């Protein structure tokens, strides 16, 4: 068992639905071990600015259902420098905070790993990002809610697209990841996907549309991940229009809608399990790891492995989206 008595918790990077449920779980589990808990506002930024306060059961009442994060979040440039991290360490020492739990994505754990190596502050992470692109877990907190939001949006677009016989290019989030696009496409019955993990040329896209045209199909839903390599979605729409003018094309960018809203039951339960396990890990002295879920089993993955290995949507899912969507 470790000697840790005071832990700081923070959320960092892009927010994701279920972060609040995770904070609640961490605080409940830490209270169970009589730990003192400090909430650090705005992620690494708050660590540097000493924006830290005691937090307890009262603060996490009535938040399990809320999107966003009550601790706020930020992407921190300053934490990328040694000077920034040193200030953060001194702030923690001044308050006798001897352990940290971080909820975030790739950037968060990159920073966490460097911080742990430089200053030895025990840290455990929880995967919180809508992108689902973290190695060491089948699901990140927020992904399920994000795809449900995206599917709901595509269902609504389908109504008008079908009524007008239009082709819609629908852009979903995922700067480096096609997870949201692939899973949204499967669940919404979209006709095609364009994702960063699989090269798609404009010729392929146009040829498939020409085939549909020969079958007199003018209605279609194409899901594009924000980070696809084909280009900006409006530009792709222009190019298609030039080459297949028969199509009446519209573009919808779902955007940050996908990051908000009440978390699904799946995300709340995932957040609860991982929050609880993160506290248990820090109490038994298991540090520098991210708690995750693989085949429904709790796993712990080194921060370095979590960030250096790339997790991509499986070929099986990509194929499923393509074959079922034809
Ligand atoms: O949190 C992940 C993510 O939503 C990506 O899918 C997206 O590319 C990015 O964040 C957007 O970041 P920001 O809100 O800082 O523009």
mmCIF file of C-alpha atoms and ligand atoms in Angstrom, residues 14-15 75 129-131 173-175 180 226 256 259, ligand 1:
data_model
loop_
_atom_site.group_PDB
_atom_site.id
_atom_site.type_symbol
_atom_site.label_atom_id
_atom_site.label_comp_id
_atom_site.label_asym_id
_atom_site.label_seq_id
_atom_site.Cartn_x
_atom_site.Cartn_y
_atom_site.Cartn_z
ATOM 1 C CA UNK A 14 -10.794 18.341 -25.273
ATOM 2 C CA UNK A 15 -13.690 17.711 -22.902
ATOM 3 C CA UNK A 75 -4.790 22.482 -23.852
ATOM 4 C CA UNK A 129 -11.786 11.788 -25.292
ATOM 5 C CA UNK A 130 -14.567 11.451 -27.831
ATOM 6 C CA UNK A 131 -12.023 10.252 -30.428
ATOM 7 C CA UNK A 173 -14.998 15.003 -35.474
ATOM 8 C CA UNK A 174 -11.681 13.197 -35.307
ATOM 9 C CA UNK A 175 -8.598 15.245 -36.131
ATOM 10 C CA UNK A 180 -16.341 8.399 -34.893
ATOM 11 C CA UNK A 226 -12.479 15.831 -39.914
ATOM 12 C CA UNK A 256 -18.624 20.492 -31.387
ATOM 13 C CA UNK A 259 -18.516 16.968 -27.603
HETATM 14 O O1 LIG B 1 -11.258 16.170 -28.296
HETATM 15 C C1 LIG B 1 -10.993 15.637 -29.547
HETATM 16 C C2 LIG B 1 -11.445 16.587 -30.613
HETATM 17 O O2 LIG B 1 -12.833 16.820 -30.496
HETATM 18 C C3 LIG B 1 -11.113 16.149 -32.015
HETATM 19 O O3 LIG B 1 -12.014 15.220 -32.552
HETATM 20 C C4 LIG B 1 -11.118 17.467 -32.720
HETATM 21 O O4 LIG B 1 -10.360 17.425 -33.861
HETATM 22 C C5 LIG B 1 -10.517 18.397 -31.702
HETATM 23 O O5 LIG B 1 -10.804 17.843 -30.456
HETATM 24 C C6 LIG B 1 -11.003 19.797 -31.773
HETATM 25 O O6 LIG B 1 -10.347 20.555 -30.820
HETATM 26 P P1 LIG B 1 -10.758 22.029 -30.404
HETATM 27 O O7 LIG B 1 -12.051 21.937 -29.658
HETATM 28 O O8 LIG B 1 -9.640 22.482 -29.521
HETATM 29 O O9 LIG B 1 -10.900 22.800 -31.650
#
